JSON list of C-alpha atoms in Angstrom, two decimals:
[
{"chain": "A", "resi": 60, "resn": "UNK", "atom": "CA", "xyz": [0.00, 0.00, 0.00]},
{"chain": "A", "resi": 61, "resn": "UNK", "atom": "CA", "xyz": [2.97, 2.47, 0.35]},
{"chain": "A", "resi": 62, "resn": "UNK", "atom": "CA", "xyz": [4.64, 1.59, -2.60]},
{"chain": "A", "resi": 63, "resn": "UNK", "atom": "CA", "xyz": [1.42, 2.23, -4.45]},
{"chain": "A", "resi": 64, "resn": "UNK", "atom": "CA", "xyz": [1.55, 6.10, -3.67]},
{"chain": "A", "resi": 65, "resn": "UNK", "atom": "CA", "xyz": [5.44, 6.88, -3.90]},
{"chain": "A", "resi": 66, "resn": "UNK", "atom": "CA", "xyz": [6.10, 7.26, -7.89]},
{"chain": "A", "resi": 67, "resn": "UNK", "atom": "CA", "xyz": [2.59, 9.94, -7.60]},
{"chain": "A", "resi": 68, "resn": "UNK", "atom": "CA", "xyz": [4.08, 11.26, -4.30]},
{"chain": "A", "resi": 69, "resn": "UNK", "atom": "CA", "xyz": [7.02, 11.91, -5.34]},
{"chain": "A", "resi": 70, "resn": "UNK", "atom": "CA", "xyz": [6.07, 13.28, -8.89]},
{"chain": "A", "resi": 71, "resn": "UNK", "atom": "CA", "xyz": [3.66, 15.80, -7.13]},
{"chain": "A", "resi": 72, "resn": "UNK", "atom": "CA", "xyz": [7.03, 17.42, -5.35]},
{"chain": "A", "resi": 73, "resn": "UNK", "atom": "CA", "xyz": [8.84, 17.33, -8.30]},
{"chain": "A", "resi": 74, "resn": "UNK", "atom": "CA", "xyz": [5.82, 19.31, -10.07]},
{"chain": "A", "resi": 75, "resn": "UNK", "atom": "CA", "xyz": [5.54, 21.63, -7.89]},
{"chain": "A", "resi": 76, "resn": "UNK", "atom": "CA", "xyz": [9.30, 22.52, -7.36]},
{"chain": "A", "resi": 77, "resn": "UNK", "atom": "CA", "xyz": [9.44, 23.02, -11.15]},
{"chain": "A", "resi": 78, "resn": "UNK", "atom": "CA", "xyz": [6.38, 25.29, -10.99]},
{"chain": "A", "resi": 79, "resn": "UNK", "atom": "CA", "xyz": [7.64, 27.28, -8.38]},
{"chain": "A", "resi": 80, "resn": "UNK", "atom": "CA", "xyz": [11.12, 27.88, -9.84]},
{"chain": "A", "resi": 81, "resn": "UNK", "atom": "CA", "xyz": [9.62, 28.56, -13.53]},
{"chain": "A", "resi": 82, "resn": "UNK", "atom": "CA", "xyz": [7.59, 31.39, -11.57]},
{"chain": "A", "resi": 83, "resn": "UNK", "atom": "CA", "xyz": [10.15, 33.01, -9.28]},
{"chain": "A", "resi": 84, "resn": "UNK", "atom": "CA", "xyz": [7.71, 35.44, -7.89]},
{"chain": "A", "resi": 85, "resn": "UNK", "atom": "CA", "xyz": [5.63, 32.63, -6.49]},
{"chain": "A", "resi": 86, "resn": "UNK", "atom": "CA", "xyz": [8.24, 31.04, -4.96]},
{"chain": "A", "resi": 87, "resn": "UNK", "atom": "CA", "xyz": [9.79, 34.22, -3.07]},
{"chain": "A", "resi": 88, "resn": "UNK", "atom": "CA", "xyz": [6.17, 34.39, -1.62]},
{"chain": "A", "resi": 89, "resn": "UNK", "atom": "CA", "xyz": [5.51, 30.80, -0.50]},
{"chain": "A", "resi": 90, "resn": "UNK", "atom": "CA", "xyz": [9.30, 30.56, 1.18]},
{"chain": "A", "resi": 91, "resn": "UNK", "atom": "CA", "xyz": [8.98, 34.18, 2.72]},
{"chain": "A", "resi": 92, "resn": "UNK", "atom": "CA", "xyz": [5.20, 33.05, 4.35]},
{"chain": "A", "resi": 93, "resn": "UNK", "atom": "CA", "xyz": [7.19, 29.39, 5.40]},
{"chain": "A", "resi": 94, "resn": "UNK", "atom": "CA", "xyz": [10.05, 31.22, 7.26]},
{"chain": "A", "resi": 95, "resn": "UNK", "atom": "CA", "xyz": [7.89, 33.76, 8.85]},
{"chain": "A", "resi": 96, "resn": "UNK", "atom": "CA", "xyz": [5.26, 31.52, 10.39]},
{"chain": "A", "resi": 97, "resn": "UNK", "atom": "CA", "xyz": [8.62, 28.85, 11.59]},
{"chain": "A", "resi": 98, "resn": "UNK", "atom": "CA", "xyz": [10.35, 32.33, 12.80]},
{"chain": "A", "resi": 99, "resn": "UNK", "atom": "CA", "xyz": [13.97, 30.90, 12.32]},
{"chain": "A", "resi": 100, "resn": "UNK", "atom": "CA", "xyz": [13.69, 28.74, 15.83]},
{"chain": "A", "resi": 101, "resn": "UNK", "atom": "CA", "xyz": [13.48, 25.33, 15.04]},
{"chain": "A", "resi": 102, "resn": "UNK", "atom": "CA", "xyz": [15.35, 22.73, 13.08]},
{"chain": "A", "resi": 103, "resn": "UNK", "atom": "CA", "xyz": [12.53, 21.19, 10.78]},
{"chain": "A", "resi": 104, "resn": "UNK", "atom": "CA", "xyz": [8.98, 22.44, 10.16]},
{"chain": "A", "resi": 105, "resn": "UNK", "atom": "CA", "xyz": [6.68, 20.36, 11.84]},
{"chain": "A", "resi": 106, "resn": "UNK", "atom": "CA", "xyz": [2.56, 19.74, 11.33]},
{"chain": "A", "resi": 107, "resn": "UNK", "atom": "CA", "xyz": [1.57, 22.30, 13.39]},
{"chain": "A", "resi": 108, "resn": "UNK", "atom": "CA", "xyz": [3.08, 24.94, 11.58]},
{"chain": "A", "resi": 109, "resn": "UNK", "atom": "CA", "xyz": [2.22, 23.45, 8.10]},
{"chain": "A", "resi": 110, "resn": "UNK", "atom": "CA", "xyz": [-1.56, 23.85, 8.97]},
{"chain": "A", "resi": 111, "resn": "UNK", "atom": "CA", "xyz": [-0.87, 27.97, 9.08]},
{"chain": "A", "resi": 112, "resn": "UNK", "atom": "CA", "xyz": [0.80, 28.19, 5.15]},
{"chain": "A", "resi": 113, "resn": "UNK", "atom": "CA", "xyz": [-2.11, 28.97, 3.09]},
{"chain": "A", "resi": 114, "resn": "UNK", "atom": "CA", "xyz": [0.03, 29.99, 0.47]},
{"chain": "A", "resi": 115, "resn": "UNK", "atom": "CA", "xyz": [2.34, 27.20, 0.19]},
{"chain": "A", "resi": 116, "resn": "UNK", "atom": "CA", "xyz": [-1.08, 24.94, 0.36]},
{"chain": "A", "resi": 117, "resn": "UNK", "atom": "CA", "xyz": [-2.81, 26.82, -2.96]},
{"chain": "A", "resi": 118, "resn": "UNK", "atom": "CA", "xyz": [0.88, 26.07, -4.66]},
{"chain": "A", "resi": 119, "resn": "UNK", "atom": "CA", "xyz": [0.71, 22.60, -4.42]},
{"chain": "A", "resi": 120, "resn": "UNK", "atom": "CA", "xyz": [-2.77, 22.74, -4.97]},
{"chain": "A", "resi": 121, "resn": "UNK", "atom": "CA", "xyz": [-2.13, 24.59, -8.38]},
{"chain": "A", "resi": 122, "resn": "UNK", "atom": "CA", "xyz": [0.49, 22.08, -9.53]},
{"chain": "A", "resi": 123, "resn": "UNK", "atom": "CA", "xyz": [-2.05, 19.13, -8.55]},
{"chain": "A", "resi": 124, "resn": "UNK", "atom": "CA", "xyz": [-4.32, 20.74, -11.27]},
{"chain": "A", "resi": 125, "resn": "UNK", "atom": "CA", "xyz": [-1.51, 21.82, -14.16]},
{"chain": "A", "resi": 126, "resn": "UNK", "atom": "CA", "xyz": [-0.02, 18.07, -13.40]},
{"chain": "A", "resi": 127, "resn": "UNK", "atom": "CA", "xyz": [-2.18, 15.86, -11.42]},
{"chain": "A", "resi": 128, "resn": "UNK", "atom": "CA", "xyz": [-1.37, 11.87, -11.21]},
{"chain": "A", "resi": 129, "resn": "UNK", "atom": "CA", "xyz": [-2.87, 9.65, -13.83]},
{"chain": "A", "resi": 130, "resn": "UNK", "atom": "CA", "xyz": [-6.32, 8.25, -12.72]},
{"chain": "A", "resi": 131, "resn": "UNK", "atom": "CA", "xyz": [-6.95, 4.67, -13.72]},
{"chain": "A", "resi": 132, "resn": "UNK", "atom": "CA", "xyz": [-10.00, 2.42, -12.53]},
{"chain": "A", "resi": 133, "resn": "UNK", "atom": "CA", "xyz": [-11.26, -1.44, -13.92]},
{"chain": "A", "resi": 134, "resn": "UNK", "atom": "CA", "xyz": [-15.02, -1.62, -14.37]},
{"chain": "A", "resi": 135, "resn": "UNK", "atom": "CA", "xyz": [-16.21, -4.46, -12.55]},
{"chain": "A", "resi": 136, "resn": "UNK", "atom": "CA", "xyz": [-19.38, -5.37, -14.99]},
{"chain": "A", "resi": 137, "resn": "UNK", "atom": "CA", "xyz": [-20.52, -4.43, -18.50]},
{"chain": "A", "resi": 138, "resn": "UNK", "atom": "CA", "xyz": [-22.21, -0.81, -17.89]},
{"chain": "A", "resi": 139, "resn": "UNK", "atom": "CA", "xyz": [-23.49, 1.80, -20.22]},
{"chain": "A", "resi": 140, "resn": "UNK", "atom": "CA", "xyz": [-22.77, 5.16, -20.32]},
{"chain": "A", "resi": 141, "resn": "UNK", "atom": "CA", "xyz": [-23.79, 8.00, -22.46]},
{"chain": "A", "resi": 142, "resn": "UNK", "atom": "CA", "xyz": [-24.83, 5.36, -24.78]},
{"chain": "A", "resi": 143, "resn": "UNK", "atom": "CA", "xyz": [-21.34, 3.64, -25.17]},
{"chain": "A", "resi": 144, "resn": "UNK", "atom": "CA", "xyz": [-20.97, -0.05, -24.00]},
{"chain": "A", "resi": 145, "resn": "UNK", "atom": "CA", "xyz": [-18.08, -0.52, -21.95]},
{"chain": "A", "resi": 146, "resn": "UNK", "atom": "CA", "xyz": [-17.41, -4.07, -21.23]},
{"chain": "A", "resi": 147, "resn": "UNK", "atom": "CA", "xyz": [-16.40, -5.47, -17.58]},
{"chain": "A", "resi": 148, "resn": "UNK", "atom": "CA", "xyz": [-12.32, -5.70, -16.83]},
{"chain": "A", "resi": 149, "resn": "UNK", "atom": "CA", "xyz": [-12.19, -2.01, -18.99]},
{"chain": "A", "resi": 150, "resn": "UNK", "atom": "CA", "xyz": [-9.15, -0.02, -18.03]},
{"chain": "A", "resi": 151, "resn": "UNK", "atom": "CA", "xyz": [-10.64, 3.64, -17.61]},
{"chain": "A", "resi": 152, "resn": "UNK", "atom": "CA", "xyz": [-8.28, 6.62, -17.57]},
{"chain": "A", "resi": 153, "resn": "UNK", "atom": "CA", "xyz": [-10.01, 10.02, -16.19]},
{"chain": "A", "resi": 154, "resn": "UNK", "atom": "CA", "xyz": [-8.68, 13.05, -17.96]},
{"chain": "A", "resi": 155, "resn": "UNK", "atom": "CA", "xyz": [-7.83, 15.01, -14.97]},
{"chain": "A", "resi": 156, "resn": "UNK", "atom": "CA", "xyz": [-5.26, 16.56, -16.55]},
{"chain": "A", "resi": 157, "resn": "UNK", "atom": "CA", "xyz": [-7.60, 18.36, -19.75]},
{"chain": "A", "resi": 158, "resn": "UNK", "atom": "CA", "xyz": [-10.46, 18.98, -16.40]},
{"chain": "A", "resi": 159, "resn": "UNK", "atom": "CA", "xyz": [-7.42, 21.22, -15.05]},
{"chain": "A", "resi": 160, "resn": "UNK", "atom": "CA", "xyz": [-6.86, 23.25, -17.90]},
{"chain": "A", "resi": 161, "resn": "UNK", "atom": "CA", "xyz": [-9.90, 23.60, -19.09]},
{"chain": "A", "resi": 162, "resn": "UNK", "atom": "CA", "xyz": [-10.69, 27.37, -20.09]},
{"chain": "A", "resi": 163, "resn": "UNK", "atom": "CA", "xyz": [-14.32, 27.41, -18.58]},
{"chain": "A", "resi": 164, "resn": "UNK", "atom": "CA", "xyz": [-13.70, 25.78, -15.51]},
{"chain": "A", "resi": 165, "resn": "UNK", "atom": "CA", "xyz": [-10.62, 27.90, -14.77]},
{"chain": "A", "resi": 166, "resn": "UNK", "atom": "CA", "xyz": [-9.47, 31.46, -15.57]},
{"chain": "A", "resi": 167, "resn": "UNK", "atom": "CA", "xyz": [-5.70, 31.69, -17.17]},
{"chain": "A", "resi": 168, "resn": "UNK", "atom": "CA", "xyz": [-5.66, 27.99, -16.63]},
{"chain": "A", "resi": 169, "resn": "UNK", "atom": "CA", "xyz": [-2.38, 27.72, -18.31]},
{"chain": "A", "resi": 170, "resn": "UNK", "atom": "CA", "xyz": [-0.84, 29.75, -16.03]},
{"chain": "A", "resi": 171, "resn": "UNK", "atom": "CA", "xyz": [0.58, 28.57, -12.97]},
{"chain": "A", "resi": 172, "resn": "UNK", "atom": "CA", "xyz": [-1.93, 30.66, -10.01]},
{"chain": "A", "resi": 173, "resn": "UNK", "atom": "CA", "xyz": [-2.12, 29.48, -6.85]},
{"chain": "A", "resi": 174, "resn": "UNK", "atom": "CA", "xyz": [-3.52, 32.34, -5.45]},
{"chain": "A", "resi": 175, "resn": "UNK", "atom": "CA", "xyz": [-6.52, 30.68, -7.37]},
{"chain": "A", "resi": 176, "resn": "UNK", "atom": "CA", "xyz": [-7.13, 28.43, -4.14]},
{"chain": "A", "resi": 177, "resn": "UNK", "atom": "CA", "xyz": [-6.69, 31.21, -1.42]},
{"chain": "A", "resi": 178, "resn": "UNK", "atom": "CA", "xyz": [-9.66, 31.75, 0.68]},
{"chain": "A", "resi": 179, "resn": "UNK", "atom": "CA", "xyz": [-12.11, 29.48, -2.13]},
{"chain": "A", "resi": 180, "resn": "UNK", "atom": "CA", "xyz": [-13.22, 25.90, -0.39]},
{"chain": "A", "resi": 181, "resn": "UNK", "atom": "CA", "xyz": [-11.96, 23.86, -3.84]},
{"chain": "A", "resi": 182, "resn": "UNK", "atom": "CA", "xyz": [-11.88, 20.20, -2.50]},
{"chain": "A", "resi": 183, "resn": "UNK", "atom": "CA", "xyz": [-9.69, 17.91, -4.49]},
{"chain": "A", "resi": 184, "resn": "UNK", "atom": "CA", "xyz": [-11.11, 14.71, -2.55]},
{"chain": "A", "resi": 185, "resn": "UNK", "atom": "CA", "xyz": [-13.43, 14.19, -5.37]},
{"chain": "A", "resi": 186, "resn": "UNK", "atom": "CA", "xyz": [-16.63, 16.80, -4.17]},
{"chain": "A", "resi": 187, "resn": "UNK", "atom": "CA", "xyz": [-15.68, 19.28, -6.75]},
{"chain": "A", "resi": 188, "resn": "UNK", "atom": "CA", "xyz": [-15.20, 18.04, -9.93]},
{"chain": "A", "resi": 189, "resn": "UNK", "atom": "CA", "xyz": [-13.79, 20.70, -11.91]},
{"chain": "A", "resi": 190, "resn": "UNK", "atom": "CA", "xyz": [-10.39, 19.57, -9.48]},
{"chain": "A", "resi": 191, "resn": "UNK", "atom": "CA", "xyz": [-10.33, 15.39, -9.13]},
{"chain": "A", "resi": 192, "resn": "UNK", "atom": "CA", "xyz": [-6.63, 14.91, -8.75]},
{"chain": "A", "resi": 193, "resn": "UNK", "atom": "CA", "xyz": [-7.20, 11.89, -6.14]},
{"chain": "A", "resi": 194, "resn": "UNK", "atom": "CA", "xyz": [-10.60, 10.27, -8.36]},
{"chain": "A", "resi": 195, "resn": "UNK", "atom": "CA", "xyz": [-13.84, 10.80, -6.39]},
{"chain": "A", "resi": 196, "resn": "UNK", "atom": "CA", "xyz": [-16.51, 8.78, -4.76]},
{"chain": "A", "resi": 197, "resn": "UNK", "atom": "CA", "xyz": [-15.35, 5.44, -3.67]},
{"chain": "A", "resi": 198, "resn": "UNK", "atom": "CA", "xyz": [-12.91, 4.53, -5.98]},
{"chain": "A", "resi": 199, "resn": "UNK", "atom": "CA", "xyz": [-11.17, 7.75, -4.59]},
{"chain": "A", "resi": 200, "resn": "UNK", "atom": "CA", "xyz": [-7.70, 7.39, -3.68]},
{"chain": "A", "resi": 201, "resn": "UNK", "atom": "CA", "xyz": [-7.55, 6.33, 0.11]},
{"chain": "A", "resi": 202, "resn": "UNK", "atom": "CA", "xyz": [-4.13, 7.67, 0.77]},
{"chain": "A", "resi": 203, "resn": "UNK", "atom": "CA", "xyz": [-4.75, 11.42, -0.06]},
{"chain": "A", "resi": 204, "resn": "UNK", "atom": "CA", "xyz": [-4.61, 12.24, 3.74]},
{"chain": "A", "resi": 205, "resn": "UNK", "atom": "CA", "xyz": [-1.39, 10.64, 4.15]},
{"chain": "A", "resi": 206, "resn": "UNK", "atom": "CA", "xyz": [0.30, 12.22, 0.38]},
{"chain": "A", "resi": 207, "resn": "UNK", "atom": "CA", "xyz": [-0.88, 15.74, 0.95]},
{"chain": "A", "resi": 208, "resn": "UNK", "atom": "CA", "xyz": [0.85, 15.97, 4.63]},
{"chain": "A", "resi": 209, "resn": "UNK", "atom": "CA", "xyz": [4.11, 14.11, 3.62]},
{"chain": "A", "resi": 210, "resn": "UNK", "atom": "CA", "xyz": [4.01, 16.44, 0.16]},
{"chain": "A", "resi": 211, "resn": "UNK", "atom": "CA", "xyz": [3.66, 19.53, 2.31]},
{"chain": "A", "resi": 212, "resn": "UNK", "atom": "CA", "xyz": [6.08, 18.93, 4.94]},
{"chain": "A", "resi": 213, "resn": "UNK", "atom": "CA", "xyz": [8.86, 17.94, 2.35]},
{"chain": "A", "resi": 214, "resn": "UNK", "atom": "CA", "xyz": [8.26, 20.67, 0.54]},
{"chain": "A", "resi": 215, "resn": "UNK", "atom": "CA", "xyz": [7.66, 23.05, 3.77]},
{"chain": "A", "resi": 216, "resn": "UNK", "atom": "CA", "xyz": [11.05, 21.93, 5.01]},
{"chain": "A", "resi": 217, "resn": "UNK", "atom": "CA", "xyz": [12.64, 22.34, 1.63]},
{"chain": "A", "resi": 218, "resn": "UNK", "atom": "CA", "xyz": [11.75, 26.30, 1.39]},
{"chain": "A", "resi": 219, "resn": "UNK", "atom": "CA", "xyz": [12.70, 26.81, 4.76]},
{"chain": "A", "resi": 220, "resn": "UNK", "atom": "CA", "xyz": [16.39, 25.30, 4.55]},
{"chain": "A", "resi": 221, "resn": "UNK", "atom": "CA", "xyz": [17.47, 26.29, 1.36]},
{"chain": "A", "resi": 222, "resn": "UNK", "atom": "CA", "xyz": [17.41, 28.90, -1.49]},
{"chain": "A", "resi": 223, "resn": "UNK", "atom": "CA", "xyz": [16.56, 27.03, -4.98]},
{"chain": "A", "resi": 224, "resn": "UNK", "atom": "CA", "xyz": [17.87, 28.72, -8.73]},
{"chain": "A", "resi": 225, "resn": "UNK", "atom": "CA", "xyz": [17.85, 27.17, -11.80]},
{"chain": "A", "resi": 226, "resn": "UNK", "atom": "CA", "xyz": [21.99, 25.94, -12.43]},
{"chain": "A", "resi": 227, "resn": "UNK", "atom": "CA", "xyz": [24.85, 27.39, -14.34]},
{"chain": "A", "resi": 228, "resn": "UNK", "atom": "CA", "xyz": [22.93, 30.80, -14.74]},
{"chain": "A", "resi": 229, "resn": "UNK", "atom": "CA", "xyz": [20.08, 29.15, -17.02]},
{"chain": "A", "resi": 230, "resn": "UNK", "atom": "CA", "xyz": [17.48, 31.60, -17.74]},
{"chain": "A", "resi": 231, "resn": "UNK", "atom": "CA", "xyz": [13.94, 31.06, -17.30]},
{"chain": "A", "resi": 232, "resn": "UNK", "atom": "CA", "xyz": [12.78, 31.14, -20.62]},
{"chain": "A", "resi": 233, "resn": "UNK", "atom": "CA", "xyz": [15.37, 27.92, -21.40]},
{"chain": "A", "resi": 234, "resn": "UNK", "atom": "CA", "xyz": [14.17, 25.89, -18.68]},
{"chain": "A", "resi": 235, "resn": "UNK", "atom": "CA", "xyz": [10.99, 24.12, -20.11]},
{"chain": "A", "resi": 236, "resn": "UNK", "atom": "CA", "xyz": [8.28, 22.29, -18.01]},
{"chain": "A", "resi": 237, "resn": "UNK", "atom": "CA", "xyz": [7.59, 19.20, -20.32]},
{"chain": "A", "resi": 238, "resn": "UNK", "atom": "CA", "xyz": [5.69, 16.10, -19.28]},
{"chain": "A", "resi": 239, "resn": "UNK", "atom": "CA", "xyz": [7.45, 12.59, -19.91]},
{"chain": "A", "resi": 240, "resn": "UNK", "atom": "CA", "xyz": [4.76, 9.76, -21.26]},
{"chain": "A", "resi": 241, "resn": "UNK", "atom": "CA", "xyz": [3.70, 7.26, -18.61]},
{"chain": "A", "resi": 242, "resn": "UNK", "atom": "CA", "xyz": [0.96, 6.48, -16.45]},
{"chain": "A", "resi": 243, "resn": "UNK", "atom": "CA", "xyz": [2.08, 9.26, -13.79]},
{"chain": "A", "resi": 244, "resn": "UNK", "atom": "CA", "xyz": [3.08, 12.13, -14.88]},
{"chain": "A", "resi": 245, "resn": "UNK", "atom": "CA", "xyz": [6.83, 13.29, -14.54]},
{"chain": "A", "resi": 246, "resn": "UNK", "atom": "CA", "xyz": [8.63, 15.61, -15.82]},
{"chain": "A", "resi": 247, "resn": "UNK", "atom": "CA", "xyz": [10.70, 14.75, -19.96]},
{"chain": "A", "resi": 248, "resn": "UNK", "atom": "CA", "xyz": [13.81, 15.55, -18.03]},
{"chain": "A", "resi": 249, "resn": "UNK", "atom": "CA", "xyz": [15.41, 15.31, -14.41]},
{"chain": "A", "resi": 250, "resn": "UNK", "atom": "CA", "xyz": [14.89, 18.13, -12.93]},
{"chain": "A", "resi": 251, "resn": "UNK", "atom": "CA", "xyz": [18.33, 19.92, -11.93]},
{"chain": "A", "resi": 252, "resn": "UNK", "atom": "CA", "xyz": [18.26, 22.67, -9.63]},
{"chain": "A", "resi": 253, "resn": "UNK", "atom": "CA", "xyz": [21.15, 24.65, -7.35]},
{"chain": "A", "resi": 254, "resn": "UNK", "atom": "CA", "xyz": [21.08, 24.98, -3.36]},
{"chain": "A", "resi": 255, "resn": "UNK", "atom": "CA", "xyz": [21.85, 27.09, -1.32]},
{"chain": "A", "resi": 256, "resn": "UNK", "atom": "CA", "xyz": [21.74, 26.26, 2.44]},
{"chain": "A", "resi": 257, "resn": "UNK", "atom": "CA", "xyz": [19.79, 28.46, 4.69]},
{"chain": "A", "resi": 258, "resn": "UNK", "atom": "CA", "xyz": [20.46, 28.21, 8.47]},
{"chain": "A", "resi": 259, "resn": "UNK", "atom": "CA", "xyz": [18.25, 31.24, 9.46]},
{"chain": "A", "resi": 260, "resn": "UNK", "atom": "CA", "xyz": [14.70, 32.24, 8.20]},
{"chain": "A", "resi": 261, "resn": "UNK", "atom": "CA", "xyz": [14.95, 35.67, 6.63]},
{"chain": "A", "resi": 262, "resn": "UNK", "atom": "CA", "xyz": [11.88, 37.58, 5.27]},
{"chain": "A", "resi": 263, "resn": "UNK", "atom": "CA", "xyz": [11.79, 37.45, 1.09]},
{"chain": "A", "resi": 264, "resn": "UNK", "atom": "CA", "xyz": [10.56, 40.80, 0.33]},
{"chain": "A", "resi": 265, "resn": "UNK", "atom": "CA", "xyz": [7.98, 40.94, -2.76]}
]
């Protein structure tokens, strides 16, 4: 059951790094709110504090609709639907992906937003289904608790330690966010970023 969720757990992180970095404003606000609310005192960021970063919440959020993972169910007996028979033992991929981006469900929904999410209730447990990145109803993936904490505390803990800039002086408009084929998405290449250590929280000015 853990294996199952580690490629899409994983793969969500990566997203949203490469989201973040490709929009350099966004990240400046989402590490500046992370090191405020930890205040420079402790080692790691821990759940409590998580639960306060709206911002760094609606982030992930946005790359879970731009990228979400692949959504793949088996029918379990011949069924009908919209007047197309689907026979039992079908594999059945949701589009979540072209639900994301599409242009009446979402406003500049090519562009990555997340202050899209702040202060709107958009469940992605499979309530609202304009945002399904987990499936819905009860085929709905039963780990989504357990993915969404461990993907924001990694990432929580990553913008609070270190400074991240694309390497060798690469400029923004070279480094391309491209999808790889596969059942999950991931990114067409690794993505390679620099670090810079950061013992102290310090306040990233907008």
């Amino acid at each position: 059951m853990f294996l199952a969720g580690v490629d899409t757990t994983y793969k969500t992180i990566e997203w949203t790094m490469a989201q973040l970095v490709k929009n350099p404003r966004e990240l400046a606000k989402v590490q500046s709110e992370v090191r405020q609310i930890v205040g420079g005192t402790d080692e790691e960021v821990i759940e409590v504090d998580v639960e306060k970063m709206s911002l760094l919440h609606a982030a992930i959020r946005e790359g879970l609709r731009l990228t979400p993972t692949i959504i793949e169910r088996e029918t379990i007996q011949d069924t009908r639907l919209l007047g197309y028979h689907i026979p039992a033992k079908t594999r059945v991929l949701i589009n979540a992906w072209a639900i994301g981006r599409d242009a009446e469900l979402w406003e500049n929904a090519e562009e990555f937003r997340p202050e899209r999410f702040l202060g709107k209730a958009i469940d992605y447990t499979g309530k609202d289904t304009k945002f399904i990145p987990f499936g819905a109803g009860r085929r709905g993936c039963p780990g989504v608790g357990f993915a969404m904490r461990l993907v924001e505390l990694t990432l929580a803990n990553m913008m609070y330690h270190f400074d991240w800039e694309l390497p060798d002086g690469q400029d923004l408009e070279s480094f391309e966010v491209i999808e790889a084929d596969g059942l999950s998405l991931g990114l067409e290449s690794a993505l390679l970023l620099c670090v810079k250590p950061c013992k102290k929280a310090r306040t990233v000015v907008e």
